[in-house]
Amino acid sequence: MPYTPILATLGYVLSPDRSRVLMIHRNARADDQHLGKYNGLGGKMERGEDIVSCMRREIREEAGIDCQELQLRGTINWPGFGKQGEDWLGFVFLINRFSGAPRKQNSEGTLEWVCVDRLLKLPLWDGDKHFLPLIFDEDPRVFHGVMPYRDGKLVSWQVQRL
Protein backbone atom coordinates (compact mmCIF):
# COMPACT_ATOMS: atom_id res chain seq x y z
CA MET A 1 0.00 0.00 0.00
CA PRO A 2 1.46 3.42 -0.91
CA TYR A 3 2.50 5.74 1.89
CA THR A 4 0.65 9.04 1.54
CA PRO A 5 1.49 11.32 4.49
CA ILE A 6 0.31 14.89 4.85
CA LEU A 7 3.16 17.10 3.58
CA ALA A 8 3.95 20.07 5.79
CA THR A 9 6.51 22.64 6.83
CA LEU A 10 7.82 23.61 10.24
CA GLY A 11 9.85 26.80 10.53
CA TYR A 12 11.89 28.43 13.28
CA VAL A 13 12.42 32.18 12.77
CA LEU A 14 15.59 33.52 14.37
CA SER A 15 15.90 37.05 15.73
CA PRO A 16 18.51 39.23 13.96
CA ASP A 17 21.03 38.56 16.78
CA ARG A 18 20.26 34.78 16.56
CA SER A 19 19.60 34.55 20.32
CA ARG A 20 15.81 34.15 20.14
CA VAL A 21 13.32 32.20 18.07
CA LEU A 22 9.71 33.09 17.24
CA MET A 23 7.35 30.45 18.64
CA ILE A 24 3.59 30.07 18.63
CA HIS A 25 2.04 29.36 22.02
CA ARG A 26 -1.02 27.37 20.98
CA ASN A 27 -3.52 28.86 23.44
CA ALA A 28 -6.40 30.16 21.31
CA ARG A 29 -8.65 27.18 20.53
CA ALA A 30 -9.98 24.67 23.06
CA ASP A 31 -10.23 21.96 20.35
CA ASP A 32 -6.59 22.36 19.26
CA GLN A 33 -4.57 19.12 19.38
CA HIS A 34 -1.56 21.32 20.30
CA LEU A 35 -3.34 23.32 23.03
CA GLY A 36 -0.91 24.70 25.61
CA LYS A 37 2.19 23.67 23.67
CA TYR A 38 4.79 25.85 21.96
CA ASN A 39 5.64 25.11 18.37
CA GLY A 40 7.43 26.50 15.35
CA LEU A 41 5.40 28.04 12.55
CA GLY A 42 4.17 26.16 9.51
CA GLY A 43 1.47 24.01 8.05
CA LYS A 44 0.21 21.87 5.19
CA MET A 45 1.51 22.16 1.66
CA GLU A 46 -1.08 23.14 -0.94
CA ARG A 47 -1.57 21.55 -4.35
CA GLY A 48 0.74 23.10 -6.96
CA GLU A 49 3.09 24.52 -4.32
CA ASP A 50 6.74 23.62 -3.74
CA ILE A 51 7.93 23.13 -0.16
CA VAL A 52 9.88 26.42 0.04
CA SER A 53 6.88 28.40 -1.23
CA CYS A 54 4.77 26.59 1.37
CA MET A 55 7.15 27.63 4.16
CA ARG A 56 7.18 31.27 2.98
CA ARG A 57 3.37 31.33 2.73
CA GLU A 58 2.84 29.77 6.16
CA ILE A 59 5.23 32.23 7.86
CA ARG A 60 3.53 35.14 6.09
CA GLU A 61 0.05 33.89 7.08
CA GLU A 62 0.91 33.04 10.69
CA ALA A 63 3.38 35.80 11.60
CA GLY A 64 2.91 38.53 8.96
CA ILE A 65 6.59 38.54 7.98
CA ASP A 66 8.43 37.63 4.78
CA CYS A 67 11.25 35.08 4.79
CA GLN A 68 14.43 36.46 3.21
CA GLU A 69 16.82 33.59 3.97
CA LEU A 70 15.73 30.00 4.65
CA GLN A 71 17.80 26.93 5.36
CA LEU A 72 16.44 23.38 5.19
CA ARG A 73 17.64 21.76 8.42
CA GLY A 74 15.85 18.44 8.16
CA THR A 75 12.90 16.23 7.41
CA ILE A 76 10.81 14.27 9.88
CA ASN A 77 8.42 11.43 9.14
CA TRP A 78 5.70 11.39 11.84
CA PRO A 79 3.64 8.19 11.35
CA GLY A 80 0.44 8.32 13.40
CA PHE A 81 0.91 11.91 14.59
CA GLY A 82 -2.40 13.38 13.42
CA LYS A 83 -5.50 13.79 15.56
CA GLN A 84 -7.03 10.74 13.86
CA GLY A 85 -3.70 8.91 13.53
CA GLU A 86 -2.78 10.47 10.18
CA ASP A 87 0.82 10.31 9.01
CA TRP A 88 2.78 13.54 8.49
CA LEU A 89 6.02 14.30 6.66
CA GLY A 90 7.56 17.60 7.71
CA PHE A 91 10.27 19.74 6.14
CA VAL A 92 12.01 21.66 8.92
CA PHE A 93 13.48 25.09 8.15
CA LEU A 94 15.54 27.68 9.97
CA ILE A 95 14.65 31.21 8.89
CA ASN A 96 17.84 33.21 9.30
CA ARG A 97 16.57 36.51 7.95
CA PHE A 98 13.11 38.06 7.49
CA SER A 99 11.49 41.42 6.76
CA GLY A 100 8.58 43.03 8.56
CA ALA A 101 7.43 43.01 12.17
CA PRO A 102 5.88 39.79 13.50
CA ARG A 103 2.30 39.86 14.72
CA LYS A 104 1.67 39.46 18.44
CA GLN A 105 -0.92 36.71 17.87
CA ASN A 106 -2.91 34.81 15.27
CA SER A 107 -5.92 32.48 15.25
CA GLU A 108 -3.87 29.67 16.84
CA GLY A 109 -2.36 31.62 19.72
CA THR A 110 0.27 34.07 20.91
CA LEU A 111 3.52 34.62 19.04
CA GLU A 112 6.46 34.92 21.43
CA TRP A 113 10.20 35.47 21.07
CA VAL A 114 11.91 32.80 23.19
CA CYS A 115 15.63 32.51 23.98
CA VAL A 116 17.03 29.59 22.00
CA ASP A 117 18.68 28.23 25.14
CA ARG A 118 15.25 28.12 26.90
CA LEU A 119 13.38 26.20 24.21
CA LEU A 120 13.64 22.79 25.84
CA LYS A 121 12.13 24.17 29.07
CA LEU A 122 8.85 25.07 27.33
CA PRO A 123 5.77 22.81 27.14
CA LEU A 124 6.50 20.98 23.87
CA TRP A 125 5.57 17.75 22.17
CA ASP A 126 7.80 15.02 23.63
CA GLY A 127 9.47 14.46 20.27
CA ASP A 128 10.46 18.11 19.83
CA LYS A 129 13.15 17.71 22.47
CA HIS A 130 14.91 15.22 20.18
CA PHE A 131 15.04 17.30 17.00
CA LEU A 132 15.17 20.92 18.24
CA PRO A 133 18.89 20.72 19.11
CA LEU A 134 19.58 19.54 15.54
CA ILE A 135 17.94 22.65 14.10
CA PHE A 136 20.12 25.08 16.03
CA ASP A 137 23.47 23.26 16.15
CA GLU A 138 26.49 24.11 13.99
CA ASP A 139 26.46 20.85 12.01
CA PRO A 140 25.78 21.87 8.37
CA ARG A 141 24.37 18.46 7.43
CA VAL A 142 20.63 18.01 6.95
CA PHE A 143 18.97 15.55 9.35
CA HIS A 144 16.33 12.99 8.39
CA GLY A 145 14.28 11.44 11.17
CA VAL A 146 11.43 9.04 11.80
CA MET A 147 9.32 9.73 14.88
CA PRO A 148 6.25 7.49 15.19
CA TYR A 149 3.41 8.49 17.52
CA ARG A 150 0.62 6.31 18.90
CA ASP A 151 -2.38 7.79 20.75
CA GLY A 152 -0.61 11.16 21.01
CA LYS A 153 2.54 9.66 22.55
CA LEU A 154 6.04 9.39 21.12
CA VAL A 155 6.96 5.78 20.31
CA SER A 156 10.57 6.09 19.10
CA TRP A 157 13.11 8.31 17.33
CA GLN A 158 15.64 7.44 14.66
CA VAL A 159 17.77 10.00 12.85
CA GLN A 160 20.62 10.24 10.41
CA ARG A 161 22.47 13.12 8.83
CA LEU A 162 23.75 13.54 5.29
CSV table of C-alpha atoms in Angstrom, one decimal:
chain,number,residue,atom,x,y,z
A,1,MET,CA,0.0,0.0,0.0
A,2,PRO,CA,1.5,3.4,-0.9
A,3,TYR,CA,2.5,5.7,1.9
A,4,THR,CA,0.6,9.0,1.5
A,5,PRO,CA,1.5,11.3,4.5
A,6,ILE,CA,0.3,14.9,4.8
A,7,LEU,CA,3.2,17.1,3.6
A,8,ALA,CA,3.9,20.1,5.8
A,9,THR,CA,6.5,22.6,6.8
A,10,LEU,CA,7.8,23.6,10.2
A,11,GLY,CA,9.9,26.8,10.5
A,12,TYR,CA,11.9,28.4,13.3
A,13,VAL,CA,12.4,32.2,12.8
A,14,LEU,CA,15.6,33.5,14.4
A,15,SER,CA,15.9,37.1,15.7
A,16,PRO,CA,18.5,39.2,14.0
A,17,ASP,CA,21.0,38.6,16.8
A,18,ARG,CA,20.3,34.8,16.6
A,19,SER,CA,19.6,34.5,20.3
A,20,ARG,CA,15.8,34.1,20.1
A,21,VAL,CA,13.3,32.2,18.1
A,22,LEU,CA,9.7,33.1,17.2
A,23,MET,CA,7.3,30.5,18.6
A,24,ILE,CA,3.6,30.1,18.6
A,25,HIS,CA,2.0,29.4,22.0
A,26,ARG,CA,-1.0,27.4,21.0
A,27,ASN,CA,-3.5,28.9,23.4
A,28,ALA,CA,-6.4,30.2,21.3
A,29,ARG,CA,-8.7,27.2,20.5
A,30,ALA,CA,-10.0,24.7,23.1
A,31,ASP,CA,-10.2,22.0,20.4
A,32,ASP,CA,-6.6,22.4,19.3
A,33,GLN,CA,-4.6,19.1,19.4
A,34,HIS,CA,-1.6,21.3,20.3
A,35,LEU,CA,-3.3,23.3,23.0
A,36,GLY,CA,-0.9,24.7,25.6
A,37,LYS,CA,2.2,23.7,23.7
A,38,TYR,CA,4.8,25.8,22.0
A,39,ASN,CA,5.6,25.1,18.4
A,40,GLY,CA,7.4,26.5,15.4
A,41,LEU,CA,5.4,28.0,12.5
A,42,GLY,CA,4.2,26.2,9.5
A,43,GLY,CA,1.5,24.0,8.0
A,44,LYS,CA,0.2,21.9,5.2
A,45,MET,CA,1.5,22.2,1.7
A,46,GLU,CA,-1.1,23.1,-0.9
A,47,ARG,CA,-1.6,21.6,-4.4
A,48,GLY,CA,0.7,23.1,-7.0
A,49,GLU,CA,3.1,24.5,-4.3
A,50,ASP,CA,6.7,23.6,-3.7
A,51,ILE,CA,7.9,23.1,-0.2
A,52,VAL,CA,9.9,26.4,0.0
A,53,SER,CA,6.9,28.4,-1.2
A,54,CYS,CA,4.8,26.6,1.4
A,55,MET,CA,7.1,27.6,4.2
A,56,ARG,CA,7.2,31.3,3.0
A,57,ARG,CA,3.4,31.3,2.7
A,58,GLU,CA,2.8,29.8,6.2
A,59,ILE,CA,5.2,32.2,7.9
A,60,ARG,CA,3.5,35.1,6.1
A,61,GLU,CA,0.0,33.9,7.1
A,62,GLU,CA,0.9,33.0,10.7
A,63,ALA,CA,3.4,35.8,11.6
A,64,GLY,CA,2.9,38.5,9.0
A,65,ILE,CA,6.6,38.5,8.0
A,66,ASP,CA,8.4,37.6,4.8
A,67,CYS,CA,11.3,35.1,4.8
A,68,GLN,CA,14.4,36.5,3.2
A,69,GLU,CA,16.8,33.6,4.0
A,70,LEU,CA,15.7,30.0,4.7
A,71,GLN,CA,17.8,26.9,5.4
A,72,LEU,CA,16.4,23.4,5.2
A,73,ARG,CA,17.6,21.8,8.4
A,74,GLY,CA,15.8,18.4,8.2
A,75,THR,CA,12.9,16.2,7.4
A,76,ILE,CA,10.8,14.3,9.9
A,77,ASN,CA,8.4,11.4,9.1
A,78,TRP,CA,5.7,11.4,11.8
A,79,PRO,CA,3.6,8.2,11.4
A,80,GLY,CA,0.4,8.3,13.4
A,81,PHE,CA,0.9,11.9,14.6
A,82,GLY,CA,-2.4,13.4,13.4
A,83,LYS,CA,-5.5,13.8,15.6
A,84,GLN,CA,-7.0,10.7,13.9
A,85,GLY,CA,-3.7,8.9,13.5
A,86,GLU,CA,-2.8,10.5,10.2
A,87,ASP,CA,0.8,10.3,9.0
A,88,TRP,CA,2.8,13.5,8.5
A,89,LEU,CA,6.0,14.3,6.7
A,90,GLY,CA,7.6,17.6,7.7
A,91,PHE,CA,10.3,19.7,6.1
A,92,VAL,CA,12.0,21.7,8.9
A,93,PHE,CA,13.5,25.1,8.2
A,94,LEU,CA,15.5,27.7,10.0
A,95,ILE,CA,14.7,31.2,8.9
A,96,ASN,CA,17.8,33.2,9.3
A,97,ARG,CA,16.6,36.5,8.0
A,98,PHE,CA,13.1,38.1,7.5
A,99,SER,CA,11.5,41.4,6.8
A,100,GLY,CA,8.6,43.0,8.6
A,101,ALA,CA,7.4,43.0,12.2
A,102,PRO,CA,5.9,39.8,13.5
A,103,ARG,CA,2.3,39.9,14.7
A,104,LYS,CA,1.7,39.5,18.4
A,105,GLN,CA,-0.9,36.7,17.9
A,106,ASN,CA,-2.9,34.8,15.3
A,107,SER,CA,-5.9,32.5,15.2
A,108,GLU,CA,-3.9,29.7,16.8
A,109,GLY,CA,-2.4,31.6,19.7
A,110,THR,CA,0.3,34.1,20.9
A,111,LEU,CA,3.5,34.6,19.0
A,112,GLU,CA,6.5,34.9,21.4
A,113,TRP,CA,10.2,35.5,21.1
A,114,VAL,CA,11.9,32.8,23.2
A,115,CYS,CA,15.6,32.5,24.0
A,116,VAL,CA,17.0,29.6,22.0
A,117,ASP,CA,18.7,28.2,25.1
A,118,ARG,CA,15.3,28.1,26.9
A,119,LEU,CA,13.4,26.2,24.2
A,120,LEU,CA,13.6,22.8,25.8
A,121,LYS,CA,12.1,24.2,29.1
A,122,LEU,CA,8.8,25.1,27.3
A,123,PRO,CA,5.8,22.8,27.1
A,124,LEU,CA,6.5,21.0,23.9
A,125,TRP,CA,5.6,17.7,22.2
A,126,ASP,CA,7.8,15.0,23.6
A,127,GLY,CA,9.5,14.5,20.3
A,128,ASP,CA,10.5,18.1,19.8
A,129,LYS,CA,13.1,17.7,22.5
A,130,HIS,CA,14.9,15.2,20.2
A,131,PHE,CA,15.0,17.3,17.0
A,132,LEU,CA,15.2,20.9,18.2
A,133,PRO,CA,18.9,20.7,19.1
A,134,LEU,CA,19.6,19.5,15.5
A,135,ILE,CA,17.9,22.6,14.1
A,136,PHE,CA,20.1,25.1,16.0
A,137,ASP,CA,23.5,23.3,16.1
A,138,GLU,CA,26.5,24.1,14.0
A,139,ASP,CA,26.5,20.9,12.0
A,140,PRO,CA,25.8,21.9,8.4
A,141,ARG,CA,24.4,18.5,7.4
A,142,VAL,CA,20.6,18.0,7.0
A,143,PHE,CA,19.0,15.5,9.3
A,144,HIS,CA,16.3,13.0,8.4
A,145,GLY,CA,14.3,11.4,11.2
A,146,VAL,CA,11.4,9.0,11.8
A,147,MET,CA,9.3,9.7,14.9
A,148,PRO,CA,6.2,7.5,15.2
A,149,TYR,CA,3.4,8.5,17.5
A,150,ARG,CA,0.6,6.3,18.9
A,151,ASP,CA,-2.4,7.8,20.7
A,152,GLY,CA,-0.6,11.2,21.0
A,153,LYS,CA,2.5,9.7,22.5
A,154,LEU,CA,6.0,9.4,21.1
A,155,VAL,CA,7.0,5.8,20.3
A,156,SER,CA,10.6,6.1,19.1
A,157,TRP,CA,13.1,8.3,17.3
A,158,GLN,CA,15.6,7.4,14.7
A,159,VAL,CA,17.8,10.0,12.9
A,160,GLN,CA,20.6,10.2,10.4
A,161,ARG,CA,22.5,13.1,8.8
A,162,LEU,CA,23.7,13.5,5.3
